[in-house]
Amino acid sequence: MSPTTENSSDSERRTEPTTRGVHSTPESPAEERPLRVGILLPGETVPAWMERAIERTVAETNVEITHLVINDDADPDDLSDYLAGSFPGGVLEYISCSIERLRAHLLWSLTGVARQFAETPDYHEPRSIDSVAGFSGAKRLYCQPVPASGFGNLLPEEVAEEVGTNTDVVVRFGFGVLKGEFLTMPTHGVLSFHRGDLESYRGQPGGLWEFLNDEPTAGVTLQRISETLDGGEIIAERTVDIADARTWREVERRQIAVCEQLLAVGVRRLRDSTFEPTTPDSLGTLYTMPTGVNVARYVCKTALGKLCRDRQTRTRDGGQNHGERDVT
């Protein structure tokens, strides 16, 4: 894939600071123009929460989406996402990938089958990238990740060069664990969400282990990623109350609601010359997909949580109906 030419003028390029990771001052020429943003995407559809986070950032901050890097070899995460694409090809690909996941994580994948046939939460509804506000003028680059040594992925060299040298910041929504020189090429680096407190809960699935361990809160972090897994600088973070969350889905919903707001917060901070990012004092336990007894814990706690939630709903509705009868 050959790099394309950036739309900005030569004079605009000459005003771009050459020092990586240095925040622009309010008086600098860079502050007078929009922050150039590149987006790494998992495919040609994104979940609704990503669309809302991006559109909020475009509406509330001075940014221009200049580049979209689209993974044209991404595995499907949700059946509805592939039904929104092609039929029957998308469904066949979904089935093929699902079989591979069953082989790798049999018990946990079986719980995923049940979730797939439940109602899709509104924040996971697939949205075409053609409908995302701010994407219309961006250059689209399609590529596949290149496996890095050890673990993680690299962007193809020509894509990394094109995007890294012509953006001020990149937001990672796809391409897995990213590594390589590309991470430091944009002026403000590459931002990525982590649904967890980096000093307590790392890895995946986001929010699950806090739910299983009866934690009263869960974290949401927007970090500038580095070669150290989860060890990058923290641009913004929030704590979410999950004490009364009956299911992992509810924990996820609350965390994602914060993600929708946090991207705009982080981008504004990048333009603030007084802002100083922080780094974790220590890194927490690295969790992975649950197996064995932990899958059983999840199933039991979810079932009990749904029963309690349904009972509370019936009690509340019954009380309201009784009150209405008493009034009349």
XYZ file of C-alpha atoms in Angstrom:
328
model
C 0.000 0.000 0.000
C 1.505 3.328 -1.007
C 1.309 6.236 1.406
C -1.062 9.004 0.376
C -0.350 12.713 0.587
C -1.524 14.739 3.578
C -4.091 17.420 2.714
C -2.501 20.154 4.829
C -0.431 22.830 3.136
C 3.361 23.085 3.252
C 3.098 26.128 5.518
C 1.016 24.123 7.990
C 3.609 21.362 7.992
C 6.367 23.835 8.789
C 4.509 24.964 11.917
C 4.218 21.423 13.303
C 6.507 20.894 16.318
C 9.144 18.257 15.740
C 9.503 17.289 19.387
C 7.473 14.209 20.223
C 5.157 14.309 23.225
C 5.506 18.069 23.875
C 2.252 19.886 24.589
C 1.550 22.984 22.494
C 1.197 26.300 24.310
C -1.936 28.406 23.768
C 0.141 31.002 21.872
C 1.705 28.524 19.477
C 0.622 28.264 15.812
C -0.337 24.635 16.424
C -3.041 25.771 18.838
C -4.700 27.889 16.136
C -5.475 24.900 13.933
C -7.415 21.734 14.709
C -5.590 18.850 16.289
C -5.080 16.252 13.545
C -6.445 12.921 14.702
C -5.983 9.445 13.261
C -8.316 6.598 14.244
C -7.411 2.895 14.221
C -10.607 0.927 13.587
C -11.514 -2.770 13.934
C -13.455 -2.798 10.655
C -15.998 -0.880 8.607
C -18.501 -0.938 11.449
C -18.011 0.245 15.019
C -20.177 -0.162 18.130
C -22.474 2.753 18.882
C -20.470 3.843 21.935
C -17.367 4.431 19.796
C -19.428 6.487 17.378
C -20.760 8.591 20.251
C -17.304 9.056 21.802
C -15.834 10.210 18.494
C -18.750 12.490 17.612
C -18.657 14.050 21.081
C -14.941 14.743 20.678
C -15.481 16.313 17.244
C -18.312 18.479 18.587
C -16.635 19.612 21.806
C -12.946 19.955 20.889
C -10.979 21.537 18.093
C -10.033 18.430 16.106
C -9.994 17.195 12.534
C -10.151 13.466 11.763
C -7.546 13.138 9.026
C -6.858 9.391 8.790
C -8.835 6.192 9.295
C -6.795 2.992 9.454
C -9.155 0.049 8.977
C -8.272 -3.525 9.856
C -9.510 -5.577 6.909
C -8.676 -8.847 8.636
C -10.399 -8.392 12.016
C -12.179 -11.273 13.732
C -15.885 -10.748 14.401
C -16.857 -9.884 17.967
C -20.597 -9.862 17.497
C -22.946 -11.650 15.134
C -24.990 -8.492 14.560
C -21.851 -6.726 13.350
C -21.428 -9.274 10.586
C -25.088 -9.392 9.731
C -24.749 -5.658 9.106
C -22.093 -6.458 6.524
C -22.652 -9.293 4.086
C -24.789 -12.414 3.930
C -24.052 -15.266 3.872
C -20.306 -14.545 3.742
C -20.258 -12.584 6.993
C -22.176 -15.259 8.873
C -19.876 -18.016 7.606
C -16.840 -16.036 8.730
C -18.447 -15.474 12.116
C -19.097 -19.212 12.514
C -15.530 -20.055 11.517
C -14.031 -17.643 14.057
C -16.462 -18.804 16.742
C -15.282 -22.399 16.296
C -11.682 -21.268 16.797
C -12.662 -19.453 19.981
C -14.469 -22.524 21.265
C -11.281 -24.511 20.827
C -9.216 -21.928 22.679
C -11.634 -21.061 25.515
C -14.350 -23.704 25.528
C -16.260 -22.954 28.741
C -16.045 -19.178 28.491
C -16.999 -19.243 24.817
C -20.162 -21.168 25.676
C -21.268 -18.317 27.929
C -20.563 -16.002 25.004
C -22.976 -17.981 22.834
C -25.752 -17.200 25.297
C -24.855 -13.501 25.255
C -24.942 -13.433 21.468
C -28.577 -14.556 21.432
C -29.607 -12.073 24.108
C -30.744 -8.605 23.133
C -27.812 -6.505 21.918
C -27.223 -3.523 24.234
C -27.700 -0.172 22.528
C -24.040 0.738 23.044
C -22.957 -2.360 21.094
C -25.262 -1.773 18.123
C -23.096 -1.718 14.957
C -22.712 1.573 13.118
C -21.231 1.978 9.653
C -18.188 4.218 9.667
C -19.823 6.071 6.764
C -22.355 7.467 9.244
C -19.869 8.760 11.825
C -19.737 12.561 11.957
C -16.222 13.809 11.228
C -15.144 10.815 9.152
C -16.251 12.065 5.736
C -13.080 13.979 4.892
C -10.613 11.476 6.343
C -8.313 9.322 4.246
C -8.988 5.620 4.564
C -6.143 3.152 4.714
C -6.916 -0.573 4.732
C -4.319 -2.975 6.056
C -3.695 -6.001 8.228
C -1.630 -5.959 11.419
C 1.864 -7.418 11.297
C 2.693 -9.772 14.214
C 5.371 -8.272 16.458
C 8.184 -10.242 18.022
C 6.957 -11.974 21.179
C 3.405 -10.661 21.257
C 1.344 -7.758 19.937
C 1.029 -6.171 16.522
C 2.753 -3.626 14.316
C 1.241 -1.461 11.617
C 2.671 -2.008 8.121
C 5.633 0.313 7.675
C 4.111 2.455 4.938
C 0.871 2.931 6.903
C 2.757 3.804 10.079
C 4.836 6.378 8.212
C 1.832 8.004 6.526
C -0.291 8.235 9.648
C 2.449 8.804 12.208
C 4.016 11.771 10.438
C 0.749 13.470 9.484
C -1.237 13.357 12.719
C -0.960 14.967 16.131
C -2.565 12.089 17.992
C -3.929 8.645 17.131
C -6.772 6.870 18.940
C -6.639 3.069 18.968
C -9.972 1.280 18.710
C -8.609 -1.702 16.770
C -5.471 -3.699 15.880
C -5.021 -5.314 19.296
C -1.939 -4.731 21.442
C 0.055 -2.243 19.399
C 3.829 -1.977 19.497
C 6.688 -0.427 17.570
C 8.064 2.979 16.644
C 4.612 4.118 15.524
C 3.598 4.646 19.163
C 5.864 7.702 19.409
C 5.477 9.086 15.889
C 2.359 11.279 16.383
C 3.122 14.401 18.442
C 0.932 13.262 21.331
C 1.315 9.531 20.785
C -1.379 6.865 20.587
C -4.326 6.850 23.016
C -6.234 3.743 24.053
C -9.001 2.865 26.501
C -8.605 0.336 29.288
C -11.689 -0.698 31.229
C -10.003 -1.127 34.571
C -7.716 0.462 37.157
C -4.201 -0.235 35.889
C -2.881 -0.598 39.426
C -5.450 -3.288 40.273
C -6.984 -4.929 37.214
C -5.205 -5.377 33.909
C -5.912 -7.700 31.010
C -9.330 -8.908 29.969
C -12.274 -9.074 29.858
C -12.744 -5.487 31.027
C -14.792 -5.194 34.215
C -15.393 -8.938 34.558
C -12.955 -9.670 37.346
C -14.118 -6.672 39.382
C -17.637 -8.110 39.081
C -16.545 -11.604 40.127
C -14.516 -10.271 43.058
C -17.402 -8.144 44.395
C -15.503 -4.890 44.020
C -17.533 -1.736 44.836
C -15.887 0.237 42.039
C -14.233 -0.291 38.656
C -11.858 1.959 36.788
C -11.800 3.417 33.290
C -8.480 4.669 31.933
C -7.467 6.580 28.816
C -3.747 6.079 28.437
C -0.976 6.994 26.044
C 0.253 3.501 25.284
C 3.887 2.436 25.300
C 5.886 -0.713 24.686
C 5.160 -1.748 28.287
C 1.778 -3.461 28.431
C -0.589 -1.159 30.371
C 2.418 0.889 31.469
C 1.787 4.040 29.441
C 1.013 7.519 30.725
C -2.492 8.139 32.065
C -4.256 10.967 30.229
C -7.618 10.625 31.978
C -9.224 8.173 34.387
C -12.488 7.753 36.248
C -13.862 5.493 38.970
C -17.264 3.905 38.357
C -19.626 2.784 41.139
C -20.598 -0.866 40.529
C -21.623 -1.832 44.074
C -25.220 -2.514 43.024
C -24.445 -3.915 39.545
C -26.176 -7.291 39.326
C -24.496 -8.507 36.123
C -21.250 -8.073 34.239
C -23.284 -6.491 31.438
C -24.331 -3.746 33.861
C -20.711 -3.175 34.890
C -19.805 -2.908 31.214
C -22.655 -0.465 30.535
C -21.481 1.882 33.292
C -17.847 1.739 32.203
C -18.691 2.374 28.557
C -20.885 5.346 29.486
C -17.736 6.885 30.981
C -15.648 5.972 27.915
C -18.061 7.953 25.745
C -17.172 11.089 27.732
C -13.506 10.466 28.495
C -12.074 10.757 24.978
C -13.089 14.418 24.685
C -11.660 15.064 28.157
C -8.350 13.510 27.164
C -8.066 15.409 23.882
C -8.692 18.727 25.659
C -5.931 17.894 28.122
C -3.468 17.310 25.306
C -3.932 20.955 24.269
C -3.433 22.213 27.832
C 0.173 23.268 28.369
C -0.240 22.922 32.150
C -1.428 19.318 32.027
C 0.990 16.666 33.244
C 0.085 13.001 32.625
C 0.759 10.469 35.342
C 2.105 6.936 35.297
C 0.903 4.034 37.461
C 2.924 3.622 40.664
C 2.662 -0.116 40.096
C 0.872 -2.446 37.712
C -1.871 -4.746 38.928
C -2.503 -8.411 38.258
C -2.758 -9.322 34.580
C -6.041 -11.211 34.151
C -7.018 -13.389 31.211
C -10.141 -15.163 29.995
C -11.736 -17.127 32.876
C -11.542 -20.904 32.957
C -12.928 -23.738 35.053
C -14.274 -22.668 38.432
C -14.258 -18.976 37.490
C -16.622 -19.645 34.605
C -18.920 -21.433 37.063
C -18.679 -18.442 39.414
C -19.687 -16.142 36.572
C -22.680 -18.269 35.575
C -23.942 -18.575 39.153
C -23.449 -14.928 40.035
C -25.097 -13.787 36.808
C -28.097 -16.048 37.295
C -28.528 -14.928 40.916
C -28.102 -11.296 39.911
C -30.791 -11.540 37.250
C -33.184 -13.203 39.704
C -32.637 -10.452 42.272
C -33.022 -7.759 39.643
C -36.240 -9.270 38.294
C -37.623 -9.627 41.823
C -36.862 -5.969 42.566
C -38.544 -4.948 39.329
C -41.679 -6.946 40.109
C -41.790 -5.579 43.658
C -41.398 -2.011 42.434
C -44.001 -2.411 39.701
C -46.388 -4.138 42.110
C -45.995 -1.347 44.630
C -46.713 1.272 42.002
C -49.808 -0.573 40.819
C -51.020 -1.003 44.414
C -50.499 2.686 45.059
C -52.446 3.565 41.966
C -55.344 1.342 43.102
C -55.345 2.952 46.546
C -55.552 6.418 45.045
C -58.492 5.540 42.875
